[in-house]
Each structure stands twice: as structure tokens, then as C-alpha cells.
XYZ file of C-alpha atoms in Angstrom:
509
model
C 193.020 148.327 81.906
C 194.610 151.028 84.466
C 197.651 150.484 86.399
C 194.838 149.601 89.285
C 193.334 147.455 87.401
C 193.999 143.700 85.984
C 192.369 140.529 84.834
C 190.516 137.790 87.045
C 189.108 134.441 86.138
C 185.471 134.488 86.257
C 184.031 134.267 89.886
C 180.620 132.292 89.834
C 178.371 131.963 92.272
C 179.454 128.820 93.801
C 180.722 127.223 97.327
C 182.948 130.317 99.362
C 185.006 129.867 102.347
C 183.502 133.062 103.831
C 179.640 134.847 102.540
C 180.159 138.040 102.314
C 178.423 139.103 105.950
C 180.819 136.647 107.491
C 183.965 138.958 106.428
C 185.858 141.107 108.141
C 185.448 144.989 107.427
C 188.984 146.694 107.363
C 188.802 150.536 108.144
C 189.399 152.422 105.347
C 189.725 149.844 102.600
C 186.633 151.163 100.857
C 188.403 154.952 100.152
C 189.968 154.656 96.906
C 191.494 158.347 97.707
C 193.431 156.401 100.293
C 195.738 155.394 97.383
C 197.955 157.446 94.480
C 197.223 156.755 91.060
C 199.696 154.066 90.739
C 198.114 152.305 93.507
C 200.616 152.831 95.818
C 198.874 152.174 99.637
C 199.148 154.825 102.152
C 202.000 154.338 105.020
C 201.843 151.681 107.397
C 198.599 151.583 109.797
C 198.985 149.443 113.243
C 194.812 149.716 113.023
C 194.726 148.238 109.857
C 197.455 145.443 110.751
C 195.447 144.354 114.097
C 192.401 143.905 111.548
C 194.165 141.708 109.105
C 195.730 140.137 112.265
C 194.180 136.648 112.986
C 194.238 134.036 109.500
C 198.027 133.842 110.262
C 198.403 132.697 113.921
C 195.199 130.160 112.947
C 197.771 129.019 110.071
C 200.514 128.721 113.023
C 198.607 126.182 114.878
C 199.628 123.393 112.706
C 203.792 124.314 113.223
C 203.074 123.813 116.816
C 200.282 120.572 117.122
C 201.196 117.618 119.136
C 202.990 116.162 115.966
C 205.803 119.107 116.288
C 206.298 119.030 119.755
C 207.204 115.308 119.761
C 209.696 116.419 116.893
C 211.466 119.149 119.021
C 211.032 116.585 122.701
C 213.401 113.819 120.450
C 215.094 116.021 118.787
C 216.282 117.428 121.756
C 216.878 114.544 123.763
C 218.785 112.985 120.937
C 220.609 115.565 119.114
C 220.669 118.574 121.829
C 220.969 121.541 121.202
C 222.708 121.249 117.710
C 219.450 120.981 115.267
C 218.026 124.366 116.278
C 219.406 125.539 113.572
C 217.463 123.527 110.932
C 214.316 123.948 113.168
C 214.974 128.040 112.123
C 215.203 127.624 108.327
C 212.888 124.890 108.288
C 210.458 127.165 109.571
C 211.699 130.137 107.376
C 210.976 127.791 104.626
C 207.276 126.942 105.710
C 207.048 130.998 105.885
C 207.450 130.601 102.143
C 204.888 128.564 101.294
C 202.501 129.794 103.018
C 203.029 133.244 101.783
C 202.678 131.587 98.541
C 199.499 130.114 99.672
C 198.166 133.431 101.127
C 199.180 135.035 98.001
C 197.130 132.847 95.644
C 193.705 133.311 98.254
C 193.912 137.168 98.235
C 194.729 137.511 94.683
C 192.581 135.199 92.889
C 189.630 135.393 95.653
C 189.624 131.364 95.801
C 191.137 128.952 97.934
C 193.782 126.081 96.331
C 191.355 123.268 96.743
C 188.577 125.741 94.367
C 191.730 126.241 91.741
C 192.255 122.480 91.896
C 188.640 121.747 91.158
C 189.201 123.948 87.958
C 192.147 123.403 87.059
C 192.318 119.513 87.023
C 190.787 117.281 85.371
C 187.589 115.065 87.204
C 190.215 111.877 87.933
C 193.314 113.613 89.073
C 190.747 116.358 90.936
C 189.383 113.263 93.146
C 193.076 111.717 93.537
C 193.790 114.983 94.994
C 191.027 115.843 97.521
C 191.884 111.952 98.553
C 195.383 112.714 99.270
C 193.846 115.755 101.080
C 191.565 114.201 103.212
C 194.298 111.103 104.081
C 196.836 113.511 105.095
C 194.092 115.682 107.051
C 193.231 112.396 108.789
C 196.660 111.531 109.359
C 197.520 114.961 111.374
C 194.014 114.560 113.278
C 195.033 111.336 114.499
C 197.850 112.919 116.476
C 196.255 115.920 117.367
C 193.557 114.026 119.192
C 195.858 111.229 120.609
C 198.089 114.611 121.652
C 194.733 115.956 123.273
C 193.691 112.603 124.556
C 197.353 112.184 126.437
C 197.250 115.361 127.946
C 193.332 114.780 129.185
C 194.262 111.513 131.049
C 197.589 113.132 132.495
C 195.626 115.831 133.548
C 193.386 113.371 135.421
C 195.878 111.426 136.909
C 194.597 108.505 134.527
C 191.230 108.435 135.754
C 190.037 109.112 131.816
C 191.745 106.437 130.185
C 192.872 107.825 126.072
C 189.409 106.311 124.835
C 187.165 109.282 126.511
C 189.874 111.624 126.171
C 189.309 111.076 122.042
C 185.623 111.683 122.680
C 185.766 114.570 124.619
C 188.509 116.000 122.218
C 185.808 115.007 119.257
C 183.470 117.628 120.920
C 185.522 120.542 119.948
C 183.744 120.211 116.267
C 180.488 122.051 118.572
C 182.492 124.383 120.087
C 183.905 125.750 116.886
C 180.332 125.953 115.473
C 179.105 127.309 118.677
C 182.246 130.280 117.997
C 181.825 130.405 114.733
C 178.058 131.663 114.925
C 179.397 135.119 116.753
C 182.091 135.734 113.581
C 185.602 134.707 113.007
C 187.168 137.421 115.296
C 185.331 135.447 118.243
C 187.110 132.517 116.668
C 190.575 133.682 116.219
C 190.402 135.126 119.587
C 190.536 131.587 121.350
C 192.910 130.613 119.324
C 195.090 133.447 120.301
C 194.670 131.891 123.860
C 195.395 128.661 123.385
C 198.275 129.785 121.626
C 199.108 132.361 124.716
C 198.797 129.161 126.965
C 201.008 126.988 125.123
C 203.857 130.115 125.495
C 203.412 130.163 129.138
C 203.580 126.354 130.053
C 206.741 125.541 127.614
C 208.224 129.412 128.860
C 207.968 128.230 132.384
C 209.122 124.338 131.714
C 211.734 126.670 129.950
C 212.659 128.382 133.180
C 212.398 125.411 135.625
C 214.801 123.585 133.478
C 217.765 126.778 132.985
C 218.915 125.670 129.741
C 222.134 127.055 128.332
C 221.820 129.938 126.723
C 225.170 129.815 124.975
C 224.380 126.175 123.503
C 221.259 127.351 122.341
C 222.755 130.661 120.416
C 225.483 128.231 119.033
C 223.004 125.596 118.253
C 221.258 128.674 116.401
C 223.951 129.756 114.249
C 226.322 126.914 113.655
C 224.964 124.484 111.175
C 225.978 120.844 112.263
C 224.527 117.040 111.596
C 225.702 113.927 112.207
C 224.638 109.922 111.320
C 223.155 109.716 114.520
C 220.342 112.558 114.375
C 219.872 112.290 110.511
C 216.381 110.580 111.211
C 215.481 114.127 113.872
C 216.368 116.500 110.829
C 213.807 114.685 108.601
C 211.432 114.472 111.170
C 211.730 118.680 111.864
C 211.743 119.569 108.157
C 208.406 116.528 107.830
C 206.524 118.125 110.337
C 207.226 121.789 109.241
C 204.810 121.713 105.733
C 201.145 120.202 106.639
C 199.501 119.434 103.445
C 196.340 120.542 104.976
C 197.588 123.790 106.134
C 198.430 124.847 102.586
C 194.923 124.819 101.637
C 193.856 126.336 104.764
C 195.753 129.369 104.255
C 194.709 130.174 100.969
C 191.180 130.232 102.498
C 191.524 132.147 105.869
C 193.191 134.918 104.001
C 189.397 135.571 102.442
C 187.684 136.462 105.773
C 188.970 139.509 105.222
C 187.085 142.142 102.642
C 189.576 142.330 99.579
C 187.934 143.173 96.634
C 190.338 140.581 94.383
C 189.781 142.812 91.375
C 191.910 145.659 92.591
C 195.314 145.302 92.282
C 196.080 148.493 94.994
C 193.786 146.553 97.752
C 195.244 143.187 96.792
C 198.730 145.034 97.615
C 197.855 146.284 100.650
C 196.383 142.908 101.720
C 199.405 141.128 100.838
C 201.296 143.548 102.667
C 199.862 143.630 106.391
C 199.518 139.280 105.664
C 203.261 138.753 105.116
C 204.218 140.978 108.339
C 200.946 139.050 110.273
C 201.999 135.554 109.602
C 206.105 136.425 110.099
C 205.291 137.464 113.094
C 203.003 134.391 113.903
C 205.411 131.808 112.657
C 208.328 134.037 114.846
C 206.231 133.204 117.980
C 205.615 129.166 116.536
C 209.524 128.812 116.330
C 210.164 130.263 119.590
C 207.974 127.978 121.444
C 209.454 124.958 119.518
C 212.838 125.891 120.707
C 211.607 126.269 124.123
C 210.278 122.167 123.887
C 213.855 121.484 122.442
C 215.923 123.050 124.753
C 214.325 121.856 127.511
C 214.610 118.188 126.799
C 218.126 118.971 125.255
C 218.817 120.174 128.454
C 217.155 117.178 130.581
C 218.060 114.000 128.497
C 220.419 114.635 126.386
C 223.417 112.184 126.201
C 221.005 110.189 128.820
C 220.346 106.378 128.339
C 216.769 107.144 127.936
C 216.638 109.557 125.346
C 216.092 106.965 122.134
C 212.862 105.820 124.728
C 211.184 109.530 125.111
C 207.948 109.841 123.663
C 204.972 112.364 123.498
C 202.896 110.271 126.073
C 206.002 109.334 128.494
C 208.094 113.196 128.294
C 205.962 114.185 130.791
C 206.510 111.763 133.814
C 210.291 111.723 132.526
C 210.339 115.255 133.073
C 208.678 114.911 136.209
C 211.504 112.188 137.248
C 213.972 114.578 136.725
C 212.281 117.439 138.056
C 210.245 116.126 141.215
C 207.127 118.166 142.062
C 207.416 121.562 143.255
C 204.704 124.236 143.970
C 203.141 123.080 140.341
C 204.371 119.982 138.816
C 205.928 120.436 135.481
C 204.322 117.056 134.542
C 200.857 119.053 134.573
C 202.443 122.189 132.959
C 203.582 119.871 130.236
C 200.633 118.421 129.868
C 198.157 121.425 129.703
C 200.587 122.913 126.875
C 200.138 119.319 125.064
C 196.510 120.218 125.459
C 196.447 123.717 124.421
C 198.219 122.439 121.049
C 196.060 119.790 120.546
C 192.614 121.511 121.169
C 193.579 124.452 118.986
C 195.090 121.815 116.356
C 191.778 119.800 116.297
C 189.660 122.472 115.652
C 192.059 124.198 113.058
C 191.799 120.587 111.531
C 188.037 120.800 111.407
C 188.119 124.014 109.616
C 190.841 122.662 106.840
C 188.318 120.148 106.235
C 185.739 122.320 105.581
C 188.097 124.114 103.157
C 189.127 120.925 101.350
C 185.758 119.544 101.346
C 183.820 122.280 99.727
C 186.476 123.207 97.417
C 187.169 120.322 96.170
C 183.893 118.802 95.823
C 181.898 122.406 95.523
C 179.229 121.129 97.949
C 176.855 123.383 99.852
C 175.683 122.284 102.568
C 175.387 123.699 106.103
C 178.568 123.965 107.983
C 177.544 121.980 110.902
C 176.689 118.952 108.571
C 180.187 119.422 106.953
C 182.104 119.540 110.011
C 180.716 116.179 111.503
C 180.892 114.387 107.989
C 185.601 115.820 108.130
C 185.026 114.705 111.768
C 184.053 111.595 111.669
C 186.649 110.841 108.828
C 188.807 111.206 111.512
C 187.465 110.544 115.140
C 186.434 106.890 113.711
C 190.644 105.388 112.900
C 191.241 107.792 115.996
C 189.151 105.972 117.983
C 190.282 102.977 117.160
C 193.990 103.886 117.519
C 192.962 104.736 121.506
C 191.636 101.313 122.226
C 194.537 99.420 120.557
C 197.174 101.782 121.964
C 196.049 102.607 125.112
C 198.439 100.580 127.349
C 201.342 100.766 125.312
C 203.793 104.111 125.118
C 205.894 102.646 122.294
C 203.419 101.726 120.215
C 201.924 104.963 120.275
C 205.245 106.164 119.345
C 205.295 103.719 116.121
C 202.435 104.927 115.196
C 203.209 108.655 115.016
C 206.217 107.372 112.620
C 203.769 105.922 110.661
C 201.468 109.232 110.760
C 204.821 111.428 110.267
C 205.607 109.326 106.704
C 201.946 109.472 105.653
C 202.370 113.369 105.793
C 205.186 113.234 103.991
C 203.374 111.171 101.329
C 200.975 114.351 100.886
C 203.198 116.925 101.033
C 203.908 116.753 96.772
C 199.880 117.153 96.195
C 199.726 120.156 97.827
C 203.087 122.252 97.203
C 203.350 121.267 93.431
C 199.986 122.573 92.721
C 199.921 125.596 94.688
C 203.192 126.849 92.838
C 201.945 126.115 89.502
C 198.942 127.951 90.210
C 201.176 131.114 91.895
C 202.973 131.037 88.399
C 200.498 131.185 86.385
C 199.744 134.565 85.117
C 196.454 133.810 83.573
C 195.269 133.098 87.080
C 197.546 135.256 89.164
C 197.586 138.480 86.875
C 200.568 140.802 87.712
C 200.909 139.038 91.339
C 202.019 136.234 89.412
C 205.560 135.219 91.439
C 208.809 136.104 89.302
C 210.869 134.098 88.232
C 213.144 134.179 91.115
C 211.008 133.721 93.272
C 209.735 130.490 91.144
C 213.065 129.324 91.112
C 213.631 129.274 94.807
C 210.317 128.290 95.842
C 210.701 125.123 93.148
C 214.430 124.385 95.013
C 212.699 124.742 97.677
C 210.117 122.423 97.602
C 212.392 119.826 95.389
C 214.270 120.061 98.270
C 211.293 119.488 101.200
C 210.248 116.810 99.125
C 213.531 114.790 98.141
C 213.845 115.162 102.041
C 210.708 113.333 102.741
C 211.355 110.911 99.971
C 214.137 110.037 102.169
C 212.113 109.895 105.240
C 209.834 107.179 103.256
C 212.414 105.178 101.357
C 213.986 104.314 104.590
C 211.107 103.254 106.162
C 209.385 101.291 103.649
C 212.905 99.527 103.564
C 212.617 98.428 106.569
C 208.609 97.306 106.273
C 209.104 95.413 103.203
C 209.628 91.959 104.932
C 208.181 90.191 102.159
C 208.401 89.831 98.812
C 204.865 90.866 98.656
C 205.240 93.661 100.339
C 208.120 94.764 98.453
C 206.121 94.602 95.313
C 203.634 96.418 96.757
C 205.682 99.443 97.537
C 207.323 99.145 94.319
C 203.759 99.202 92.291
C 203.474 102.370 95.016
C 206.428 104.290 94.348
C 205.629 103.593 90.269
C 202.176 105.341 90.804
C 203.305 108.019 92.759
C 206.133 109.380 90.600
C 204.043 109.388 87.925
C 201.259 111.164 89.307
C 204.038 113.927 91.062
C 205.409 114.185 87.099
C 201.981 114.376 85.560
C 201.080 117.682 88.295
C 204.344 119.399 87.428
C 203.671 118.803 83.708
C 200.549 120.267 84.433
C 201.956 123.334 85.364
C 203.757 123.489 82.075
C 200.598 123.409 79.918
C 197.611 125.350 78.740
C 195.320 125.393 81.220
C 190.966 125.647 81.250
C 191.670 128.856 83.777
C 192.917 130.496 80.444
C 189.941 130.388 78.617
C 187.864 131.771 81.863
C 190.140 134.667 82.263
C 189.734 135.802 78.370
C 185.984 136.155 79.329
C 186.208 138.481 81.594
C 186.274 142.257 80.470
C 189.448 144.275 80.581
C 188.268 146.733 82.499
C 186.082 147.578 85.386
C 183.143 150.223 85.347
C 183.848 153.700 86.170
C 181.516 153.790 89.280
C 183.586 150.998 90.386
């Protein structure tokens, strides 16, 4: 096999994120004289980065969804300006992982729920795609109850959080609507929503004059106390969405990357680590915006344990009176914009997860009302019991925050035992420093989260029963978190595939 060249597992003809029409040409990818004999790509082309441009900021949506922002509103409130620090390497550390995840769609030219299908046996395979789908429900319970909020600010309360959920349930047609005229059409929304959400928190930004000194200190000078312990968890919780790890590995495939050449995998992986930096650069920014302003506004306040996603905005309006456009309504359409583009970004994980996991083939309309309903149903639900009642809404997102943190092991512990795997990865397996930092890493997101869900079961245990309960739990879910690692560690079915496969391609090729 030529320095070009290396070893694939066996591609059949089975579910795909994208058909092949559906993909995105990229100028120049099919010249082969484009590239040395070593496979070295050609200098850096702006063209070709704008055409790779796109999976990235879709991957972005989830560090910004309704979720995050109420993060970075108590976070700021509580702690100030003096977690904006962790909110930087907590992002730098979701960068990671989803490079990872990228990595392992453009190399192996399959998604991580497709691996996990192979690569698992039929038991753990379904505990997994359940895990998916509860932690996919979990983040589209906020993202809608984010949307519905904004809707009935918006409206001055005319459309009470009930109809806001059903109007936000539409969105599933007007991604299938956008999807029909290709996935630049699609992306290109997305890039407005995500313009829209930069202007409204830039201009709460400038209404509100934060210090610019506190938030460059904030920035640079590690520092955490007793007191906003429980705001660091929540930053680093919301940072890694389970779902968004498999949705990565799949957006990364709307692009036309033949998998089988290393030189085009390279240049691929190239113009996708600068795309989603850059995306995740523009994420963080607009988080610290949503902290500093309510660092600014309520911190050190008596009413800054009480701030919540659905009251921030009349607080801020309290604080900041009216003006020629109340920054209750430019709040509130950013809360919008996030949850919209969340929603629909939620859809398409779904999709992802769905077909992977279960290979089904079926149309996409069909499969996007079937991960819909899984979630618009609870959601619904949640709106009529919540609806009159801020702080219960605000229990409930703990609640939703821990069940994401619950997921976060069945999606991060097989992706980097796949990325290490050379069998499946080839030469772009990760090296063992990489492995090794990537493994602290997520040892460390998930010992963090473990904390996050110790200390509240501790306090919901009121019963003896219930403290059994989450005892027969915790049993059950170390040992399924030791049996995917030791997974990692053995021979795998993927080995067998890739030894089928010829060393080398066809000279026409």
C-alpha cells in the first residue's frame, strides 16, 4: 500500500448520514496532481475552507442552547466575573472532543453511533442508543422550554409556554422543508440564527458596560471558591452534549472525502480543525457576553441565587428600564435564536443516532417525527406542569443538567476507543499523547460530573428506598462505564472487517 494509501473496514451498503448527491462538492478535491507524492496537500485555500465551512458552527449550536446560557446568566450573577476562566478551557476542552469526533467521521467514513452498532455487542449496542436517545431528550426538553420562554416573552404572555412548545415542535418541517434544497441551504440559517444570537447578547453587552478589566482578569487568573463550586460543574456539564458527539462525527460526511485516501482525509482534517476553532471561538465569546452581563447586573445582589432562564429577562429589564428597544425583548429573541437553532440541530442528532444505531432506512421525514415526538411528548408535559412556576422550571433544568451528565461516559469513552484503534482508524489513529490527554481529559469531565450527581442524589435520597435505589444505580453504571473502557482494550469484530479489505487500491483509482 503507497504512502497515499491505507486500510479501511469494509463499507457496505447500509444506512448513511448523507447519499452521495446530498454531499458537498469541494473544488479541486478530485485532482490527485493537486498533491506531492507523499500526499502532502497544496497550501492553504480560503475557497476550499468556505466549502468545508458549515458542519462546525452546526456542531456549535449545542455550546450555546438555552441550557448554556442559563449556565453563564448564574454563573455570572453568582460568581462574577471570576469563572470566565474555566468557561475558556472548558470550551478548549469540548474543542478536543469534537475534533476527536470529526476525526473518526472523515477517516473511517461512518458516524460513532454506525461504529457502535459494529463494534458492540446487540445488549450493550441497545444500552447505548438508550442512553443516546435519554440524553437527546433531556437537552430537547430545555431547548424547547428555552424556545417556549422566549415565544411567550416575546408576546407579552399572550402564548402561554404550552403553544410556545407546539409552535417550537414545528421546526421538525422547517428543517425538512431546508433540507430538500441541500445542506448549504441548511447551514446557512443556522449561520443566522447564530449571527442573531451575537447581536442581541453584543448589544445587552453594550447596554450593560461591563468591566473590561474584570473580565481580562477573570480571563487569566484562575480562582474558585465554596460558594460557586456548584457554577463550575454546571459550565464544564453543559460544555460536552452527549448528542453532539455523535452529531459531529456525522456532519463532517456532507462533505465529498473519499475515506480511502489518506492525502484527502488530511486535507479534510485540516480545513475541519481551523472551521470548528473558529466556530467554537465565536460560541465562547457569546457565552462571555451572557456572563458578563449578569456579572455585571446582579452580582453580589440579593437576588442572584433567585435568577433563572425564564425570570433574567424581566430582572434585566428591572435594572435596565425600557429604552428605545427593551433589553427584555433583546434577551428574549437571543433565547429564541438559541433555542430554534438548538431544536432543530437536536432533530438532526436524532436522525444520526437513530439510523446508526439501529441501521434503519426509512424516509427522513418519518424519522424526524418518530426523535420528535420522543421529545415534544415529556416536553409537553413539562409546559403544563411548569407553566406558572419560575422555580420549578429552574429545578427542573438541574434535573435535565445531571441527566446529561449521566450520558456524557457513553459517548466520550467510546468515541476514544474507537479514535485509538488502528484497525479502524489506520495511520489517523491518535498517538499516544494525544490518547493520554484526551483520556485525562475526559477522566477528568467525567469525575467532574460524577460530582455534579453524587451531590445531588445525596440530597434526593430521602428514603431508604430511594437510597437503595441509587445505590443499585451507581452499581450498574460503574460497571457498564468499566465494561466500555475494557472494551477498548480488547480484540475487536472491526479487526476481522479490516483484514478483508485489499491492501491496495486499483491503479485507475
Amino acid at each position: 500500500m503507497s504512502e497515499t494509501e491505507r486500510e479501511i473496514p469494509f463499507l457496505s451498503p447500509e444506512e448513511r448520514a448523507y447519499e452521495e448527491s446530498e454531499k458537498v462538492t469541494i473544488v479541486g478535491i478530485d485532482e490527485d496532481s493537486d498533491y506531492d507524492e507523499l500526499g502532502n496537500s497544496p497550501r492553504f485555500s480560503w475557497k476550499k475552507l468556505w466549502l468545508f465551512t458549515g458542519p462546525g458552527f452546526l456542531m456549535s449550536i449545542a455550546f450555546l442552547d438555552p441550557g448554556n446560557l442559563e449556565s453563564d446568566l448564574q454563573a455570572g450573577a453568582i460568581a462574577g466575573y471570576s469563572l470566565i476562566w474555566l468557561l475558556m478551557w472548558a470550551t478548549a476542552i469540548g474543542l478536543l472532543i469534537q475534533l476527536l469526533s470529526a476525526r473518526l467521521g472523515v477517516a473511517t467514513g461512518r458516524h460513532l453511533a454506525e461504529l457502535c452498532r459494529e463494534e458492540y455487542p446487540t445488549w450493550a449496542r441497545m444500552v447505548l442508543w438508550i442512553m443516546a436517545e435519554i440524553a437527546l431528550i433531556g437537552a430537547d426538553i430545555q431547548e424547547v422550554i428555552g424556545s417556549a420562554i422566549a415565544i411567550k416573552i416575546l408576546s407579552n404572555g399572550l402564548i402561554p409556554l404550552w403553544a410556545g412548545v407546539v409552535i417550537t415542535a414545528l421546526d421538525c418541517f422547517i428543517f425538512l422543508f431546508l433540507e430538500n434544497y441541500g445542506i448549504r441551504k441548511l447551514e446557512a440559517v443556522f449561520a443566522v440564527l447564530i449571527a442573531t444570537m451575537a447581536v442581541a447578547f453584543a448589544w445587552m453587552f453594550g447596554q450593560t458596560k461591563p468591566s473590561g478589566t474584570e473580565l481580562l482578569v477573570g480571563a487569566l487568573v484562575p480562582k474558585l471558591s465554596s460558594r460557586t463550586i456548584k457554577q463550575a460543574v454546571g459550565i464544564v456539564g453543559c460544555i460536552i452534549m452527549p448528542h453532539n458527539v455523535f452529531l459531529h462525527s456525522a456532519l463532517v460526511q456532507s462533505r465529498e472525502v473519499d475515506p480511502k485516501k489518506r492525502f484527502r482525509v488530511k486535507e479534510a482534517l485540516r480545513y475541519y480543525s481551523i472551521e470548528s476553532a473558529a466556530a467554537l471561538a465565536v460560541s465562547f465569546i457569546i457565552n462571555v457576553f451572557v456572563t458578563t452581563v449578569f456579572a455585571k447586573s446582579f452580582y453580589g445582589t440579593d437576588i442572584a441565587d433567585t435568577i433563572g432562564l425564564a425570570n433574567a429577562g424581566q430582572y434585566l429589564q428591572d435594572q435596565y428600564g425600557g429604552g428605545f428597544f427593551p433589553i427584555l425583548y433583546i434577551w428574549a429573541i437571543g433565547v429564541l435564536a438559541a433555542g430554534q437553532s438548538s431544536t432543530i440541530t437536536g432533530t438532526y442528532a436524532g436522525q444520526f443516532i437513530m439510523g446508526g444505531f439501529l441501521n434503519l432506512k426509512m424516509k427522513k421525514w418519518v424519522r424526524a417525527l418518530i426523535t420528535r415526538s420522543f421529545a415534544i411528548v415529556p416536553t409537553m408535559i413539562v409546559a403544563l406542569v411548569f407553566d406558572s412556576s419560575d422555580s420549578m422550571l429552574d429545578e427542573l433544568n438541574e434535573w435535565l443538567n445531571v441527566l446529561q451528565s449521566v450520558q456524557i461516559p457513553f459517548a466520550v469513552i467510546p468515541l476514544l476507543c474507537l479514535v485509538s484503534n488502528e484497525q479502524i482508524m489506520g495511520s489517523f489513529k491518535i498517538q499516544p499523547l494525544v490518547q493520554t490527554i484526551s483520556w485525562i481529559v475526559a477522566a477528568l469531565v467525567i469525575a467532574i460530573n460524577g460530582y455534579l450527581m453524587v451531590d445531588f442524589f445525596s440530597g434526593a435520597a430521602t428514603s431508604v428506598v430511594l437510597l437503595v435505589l441509587v445505590i443499585i444505580f451507581a452499581i450498574a453504571y460503574v460497571t457498564f462505564v468499566l465494561y466500555l473502557i475494557s472494551r477498548g482494550l480488547t480484540y475487536t469484530p472491526w479487526q476481522l472487517v479490516a483484514s478483508q479489505k485489499p491492501t491496495e487500491r486499483d491503479d485507475d483509482e
